[in-house]
Amino acid sequence: MSGSLVLFGPPGAGKGTQAGLIVDLTGKPQVSTGDMLRAAVKASTAMGMEAKEYMDAGLLVPDSVIIGLIEERLTEADASAGVLFDGFPRTIRQAESLEAIANVVAVISIEVPDSAIVERIVGRRMDPETGGIYHVNFNPAPPEIVSRLIQRPDDNEETVLARLAAYHQQTAPLAAWYGERDLLVSIDGDHSIDEVAAAVETVVRGLA
Ligand code: ADP
Ligand code: ADP
């Protein structure tokens, strides 16, 4: 399949968890703006320091910063046949900018109600060595790596509510925007990780 895919959904929907499966099925590299921003924060770049203020507050990082990051990433050789965008675009302006620089062939929307989101986010744990995503109840890490797991600074109950508000105000309208362009495919994400993976696989195989 040529062209790019977008993984869409609220914070904690399971985008990062399902991204690896789509990478395996399509060979497209995952481009996660959240991961790119966290790498910039860790490296203490000027952009990372600016972005951190927004991330810690649960607000979206300004469009100009995000669009610059994506433009640069898409110039790399592995992006030439399309990528899997994860957590991008998050505003109509980002989607309009993307339209000018990439050919999006499908937007896979993982739908999860707000009532399930807080528990998913507060229980999320990350493996800094492999990037693995775990959950204290829903996807426990193997005991031998538990001691090295970290919790993202923005994965607390207060920030989650701000992130959900930003999602509903600024990001959710994109579903209709992509729907009008006949690109939106929705998946019910309010099931187990394995059940959601099966639905994702069916959708991705159907795109071929
Ligand atoms: P989530 O697990 O909530 O989907 P991400 O890792 O995608 O989180 O994003 C973490 C934070 O990084 C967001 O709350 C936001 O501050 C910032 N961010 C990531 N992607 C974008 C984007 N496309 N536009 C604006 N801000 C972004
Ligand atoms: P996103 O990238 O959309 O923010 P993640 O993939 O990081 O979401 O998942 C958020 C948290 O929820 C993680 O702790 C993950 O292990 C867990 N999770 C992901 N999918 C499911 C699911 N279908 N059921 C229960 N928990 C899930």
Short mmCIF file of C-alpha atoms and ligand atoms in Angstrom, two decimals:
data_model
loop_
_atom_site.label_atom_id
_atom_site.label_comp_id
_atom_site.label_asym_id
_atom_site.label_seq_id
_atom_site.Cartn_x
_atom_site.Cartn_y
_atom_site.Cartn_z
CA MET A 1 0.00 0.00 0.00
CA SER A 2 1.45 3.38 -0.87
CA GLY A 3 0.62 6.48 1.14
CA SER A 4 0.41 7.24 4.83
CA LEU A 5 -1.91 6.06 7.59
CA VAL A 6 -3.09 8.02 10.62
CA LEU A 7 -3.84 6.44 14.00
CA PHE A 8 -6.43 8.67 15.62
CA GLY A 9 -8.12 8.69 19.02
CA PRO A 10 -8.19 10.26 22.47
CA PRO A 11 -5.22 10.12 24.83
CA GLY A 12 -4.98 6.58 26.19
CA ALA A 13 -7.06 5.05 23.39
CA GLY A 14 -4.36 2.49 22.64
CA LYS A 15 -2.71 4.13 19.63
CA GLY A 16 0.85 3.42 20.77
CA THR A 17 -0.11 -0.10 21.85
CA GLN A 18 -1.53 -0.97 18.41
CA ALA A 19 1.06 0.93 16.34
CA GLY A 20 3.61 -1.92 16.36
CA LEU A 21 1.12 -4.30 14.76
CA ILE A 22 0.44 -1.84 11.94
CA VAL A 23 4.18 -1.28 11.45
CA ASP A 24 4.61 -5.08 11.16
CA LEU A 25 1.72 -5.41 8.69
CA THR A 26 2.63 -2.47 6.44
CA GLY A 27 6.37 -1.91 6.88
CA LYS A 28 5.69 1.79 7.36
CA PRO A 29 7.66 3.53 10.11
CA GLN A 30 5.76 4.90 13.12
CA VAL A 31 5.92 8.68 13.44
CA SER A 32 4.73 9.64 16.93
CA THR A 33 4.80 13.36 17.66
CA GLY A 34 4.49 12.57 21.40
CA ASP A 35 7.63 10.39 21.25
CA MET A 36 9.48 13.04 19.20
CA LEU A 37 8.55 15.75 21.71
CA ARG A 38 9.61 13.59 24.67
CA ALA A 39 12.97 12.96 22.95
CA ALA A 40 13.42 16.74 22.52
CA VAL A 41 12.55 17.29 26.20
CA LYS A 42 15.09 14.63 27.24
CA ALA A 43 17.76 16.23 25.04
CA SER A 44 16.91 19.64 26.58
CA THR A 45 16.70 21.36 23.20
CA ALA A 46 15.14 24.83 23.06
CA MET A 47 12.12 23.35 21.30
CA GLY A 48 11.87 20.59 23.92
CA MET A 49 11.93 23.11 26.76
CA GLU A 50 9.16 25.13 25.13
CA ALA A 51 7.06 22.03 24.40
CA LYS A 52 7.42 20.71 27.96
CA GLU A 53 5.43 23.62 29.38
CA TYR A 54 2.45 22.70 27.22
CA MET A 55 2.81 18.95 27.75
CA ASP A 56 2.98 19.23 31.54
CA ALA A 57 -0.16 21.38 31.47
CA GLY A 58 -2.02 18.91 29.25
CA LEU A 59 -2.27 21.46 26.43
CA LEU A 60 -1.44 20.98 22.77
CA VAL A 61 1.97 22.18 21.63
CA PRO A 62 1.59 25.02 19.07
CA ASP A 63 0.84 23.90 15.51
CA SER A 64 3.90 25.67 14.07
CA VAL A 65 6.25 23.57 16.24
CA ILE A 66 4.52 20.30 15.36
CA ILE A 67 4.30 21.02 11.65
CA GLY A 68 8.03 21.87 11.59
CA LEU A 69 8.85 18.55 13.27
CA ILE A 70 6.75 16.59 10.78
CA GLU A 71 8.12 18.41 7.73
CA GLU A 72 11.64 17.54 8.84
CA ARG A 73 10.79 13.90 9.62
CA LEU A 74 9.17 13.37 6.20
CA THR A 75 12.40 14.31 4.42
CA GLU A 76 14.07 11.15 5.78
CA ALA A 77 14.55 8.25 3.37
CA ASP A 78 12.37 5.74 5.26
CA ALA A 79 9.35 8.03 4.91
CA SER A 80 9.30 8.05 1.11
CA ALA A 81 6.59 5.37 0.72
CA GLY A 82 4.45 6.74 3.53
CA VAL A 83 4.43 6.47 7.32
CA LEU A 84 2.12 5.65 10.20
CA PHE A 85 1.28 8.89 12.01
CA ASP A 86 0.49 8.34 15.71
CA GLY A 87 -0.90 11.26 17.68
CA PHE A 88 -0.74 13.57 14.67
CA PRO A 89 -2.62 15.47 13.29
CA ARG A 90 -4.44 16.81 16.36
CA THR A 91 -5.93 20.03 14.95
CA ILE A 92 -7.63 20.95 11.68
CA ARG A 93 -4.67 23.23 10.92
CA GLN A 94 -2.24 20.31 11.32
CA ALA A 95 -4.41 18.17 9.02
CA GLU A 96 -4.51 20.92 6.39
CA SER A 97 -0.73 21.26 6.52
CA LEU A 98 -0.35 17.50 6.26
CA GLU A 99 -2.59 17.40 3.18
CA ALA A 100 -0.02 19.55 1.37
CA ILE A 101 2.97 17.30 2.15
CA ALA A 102 1.72 13.69 2.42
CA ASN A 103 -0.85 11.37 0.86
CA VAL A 104 -3.05 10.10 3.71
CA VAL A 105 -4.94 7.01 2.51
CA ALA A 106 -6.77 6.07 5.72
CA VAL A 107 -7.39 7.34 9.25
CA ILE A 108 -7.91 4.54 11.78
CA SER A 109 -9.89 5.94 14.68
CA ILE A 110 -9.77 3.99 17.97
CA GLU A 111 -12.88 4.99 19.89
CA VAL A 112 -12.83 4.81 23.70
CA PRO A 113 -15.27 6.59 26.04
CA ASP A 114 -13.94 9.19 28.47
CA SER A 115 -15.06 6.98 31.36
CA ALA A 116 -12.33 4.44 30.49
CA ILE A 117 -9.55 6.92 29.74
CA VAL A 118 -8.47 8.07 33.21
CA GLU A 119 -7.86 4.51 34.46
CA ARG A 120 -5.86 3.67 31.32
CA ILE A 121 -3.67 6.77 31.56
CA VAL A 122 -3.04 6.73 35.31
CA GLY A 123 -2.04 3.04 35.15
CA ARG A 124 0.23 3.44 32.11
CA ARG A 125 3.90 2.57 32.59
CA MET A 126 6.67 2.91 29.99
CA ASP A 127 9.87 0.94 29.57
CA PRO A 128 12.57 3.55 28.86
CA GLU A 129 14.88 0.91 27.38
CA THR A 130 12.54 -0.53 24.73
CA GLY A 131 9.72 2.01 24.52
CA GLY A 132 7.34 -0.77 25.60
CA ILE A 133 3.92 0.35 26.87
CA TYR A 134 2.43 -1.45 29.86
CA HIS A 135 -0.48 -1.05 32.24
CA VAL A 136 -0.50 -1.98 35.92
CA ASN A 137 -3.75 -3.96 35.47
CA PHE A 138 -4.49 -4.37 31.77
CA ASN A 139 -1.01 -5.21 30.45
CA PRO A 140 1.40 -5.94 33.32
CA ALA A 141 5.12 -5.90 32.53
CA PRO A 142 7.25 -9.00 33.18
CA PRO A 143 8.43 -8.94 36.85
CA GLU A 144 12.11 -8.67 35.88
CA ILE A 145 11.63 -5.24 34.24
CA VAL A 146 9.07 -3.71 36.64
CA SER A 147 11.73 -1.85 38.63
CA ARG A 148 12.91 0.14 35.60
CA LEU A 149 9.46 1.23 34.38
CA ILE A 150 8.62 4.93 34.45
CA GLN A 151 5.43 6.93 34.58
CA ARG A 152 5.10 9.89 32.23
CA PRO A 153 4.93 13.20 34.15
CA ASP A 154 1.69 14.09 32.34
CA ASP A 155 0.02 10.74 33.19
CA ASN A 156 -1.71 11.98 36.33
CA GLU A 157 -5.40 12.46 36.95
CA GLU A 158 -5.36 16.26 36.84
CA THR A 159 -3.45 16.55 33.56
CA VAL A 160 -5.55 13.81 31.98
CA LEU A 161 -8.67 15.90 32.41
CA ALA A 162 -6.98 18.84 30.66
CA ARG A 163 -5.82 16.52 27.86
CA LEU A 164 -9.34 15.15 27.42
CA ALA A 165 -10.73 18.69 27.26
CA ALA A 166 -8.12 19.62 24.61
CA TYR A 167 -9.02 16.45 22.73
CA HIS A 168 -12.73 17.24 22.62
CA GLN A 169 -12.24 20.90 21.70
CA GLN A 170 -9.39 20.73 19.22
CA THR A 171 -8.90 17.16 18.01
CA ALA A 172 -12.28 15.39 17.95
CA PRO A 173 -13.59 17.68 15.14
CA LEU A 174 -10.99 16.06 12.87
CA ALA A 175 -13.03 12.84 12.80
CA ALA A 176 -15.78 14.59 10.83
CA TRP A 177 -13.16 16.39 8.71
CA TYR A 178 -11.63 13.07 7.64
CA GLY A 179 -15.10 11.50 7.40
CA GLU A 180 -16.04 14.09 4.77
CA ARG A 181 -12.98 13.00 2.81
CA ASP A 182 -14.02 9.31 3.08
CA LEU A 183 -10.82 8.43 4.92
CA LEU A 184 -12.14 7.56 8.38
CA VAL A 185 -12.37 3.95 9.60
CA SER A 186 -13.60 3.54 13.19
CA ILE A 187 -12.74 0.75 15.60
CA ASP A 188 -14.36 0.15 18.98
CA GLY A 189 -11.39 0.44 21.32
CA ASP A 190 -13.34 -0.38 24.48
CA HIS A 191 -12.31 -4.06 24.42
CA SER A 192 -9.23 -6.00 25.44
CA ILE A 193 -5.90 -5.23 23.78
CA ASP A 194 -6.06 -8.51 21.83
CA GLU A 195 -9.61 -7.89 20.64
CA VAL A 196 -8.73 -4.39 19.47
CA ALA A 197 -5.61 -5.78 17.73
CA ALA A 198 -7.78 -8.26 15.82
CA ALA A 199 -10.04 -5.44 14.64
CA VAL A 200 -7.03 -3.31 13.66
CA GLU A 201 -5.56 -6.20 11.68
CA THR A 202 -8.82 -6.74 9.78
CA VAL A 203 -8.97 -3.04 8.88
CA VAL A 204 -5.34 -2.81 7.78
CA ARG A 205 -5.54 -5.98 5.67
CA GLY A 206 -8.67 -4.54 4.04
CA LEU A 207 -6.74 -1.44 2.94
CA ALA A 208 -4.21 -3.35 0.84
P1 ADP B 1 -1.34 10.60 24.41
O1 ADP B 1 -0.87 9.39 25.12
O2 ADP B 1 -2.13 11.55 25.24
O3 ADP B 1 -2.01 10.31 23.10
P2 ADP B 1 1.05 11.81 23.21
O4 ADP B 1 2.27 11.09 23.60
O5 ADP B 1 0.54 11.64 21.83
O6 ADP B 1 -0.05 11.48 24.28
O7 ADP B 1 1.23 13.38 23.47
C1 ADP B 1 1.69 13.87 24.70
C2 ADP B 1 1.63 15.40 24.67
O8 ADP B 1 2.49 15.89 23.63
C3 ADP B 1 0.26 15.98 24.37
O9 ADP B 1 -0.54 16.13 25.53
C4 ADP B 1 0.64 17.33 23.75
O10 ADP B 1 1.02 18.26 24.75
C5 ADP B 1 1.88 16.98 22.95
N1 ADP B 1 1.58 16.58 21.55
C6 ADP B 1 1.82 15.36 20.98
N2 ADP B 1 1.43 15.35 19.70
C7 ADP B 1 0.94 16.58 19.44
C8 ADP B 1 0.36 17.20 18.30
N3 ADP B 1 0.21 16.54 17.13
N4 ADP B 1 -0.06 18.48 18.42
C9 ADP B 1 0.08 19.18 19.56
N5 ADP B 1 0.60 18.66 20.68
C10 ADP B 1 1.04 17.37 20.62
P1 ADP B 2 -2.29 6.18 23.39
O1 ADP B 2 -1.03 5.96 22.58
O2 ADP B 2 -3.51 6.23 22.53
O3 ADP B 2 -2.18 7.32 24.35
P2 ADP B 2 -1.49 3.72 24.79
O4 ADP B 2 -1.32 2.72 23.71
O5 ADP B 2 -0.27 4.29 25.40
O6 ADP B 2 -2.49 4.89 24.30
O7 ADP B 2 -2.41 3.04 25.94
C1 ADP B 2 -2.74 3.74 27.13
C2 ADP B 2 -2.71 2.77 28.30
O8 ADP B 2 -3.82 1.88 28.19
C3 ADP B 2 -1.47 1.89 28.38
O9 ADP B 2 -1.16 1.67 29.73
C4 ADP B 2 -1.90 0.58 27.69
O10 ADP B 2 -1.20 -0.56 28.21
C5 ADP B 2 -3.37 0.53 28.04
N1 ADP B 2 -4.21 -0.05 26.98
C6 ADP B 2 -4.03 0.06 25.62
N2 ADP B 2 -5.03 -0.57 24.97
C7 ADP B 2 -5.85 -1.08 25.93
C8 ADP B 2 -7.07 -1.87 25.89
N3 ADP B 2 -7.64 -2.23 24.72
N4 ADP B 2 -7.63 -2.22 27.08
C9 ADP B 2 -7.07 -1.85 28.26
N5 ADP B 2 -5.93 -1.12 28.36
C10 ADP B 2 -5.33 -0.74 27.21
#
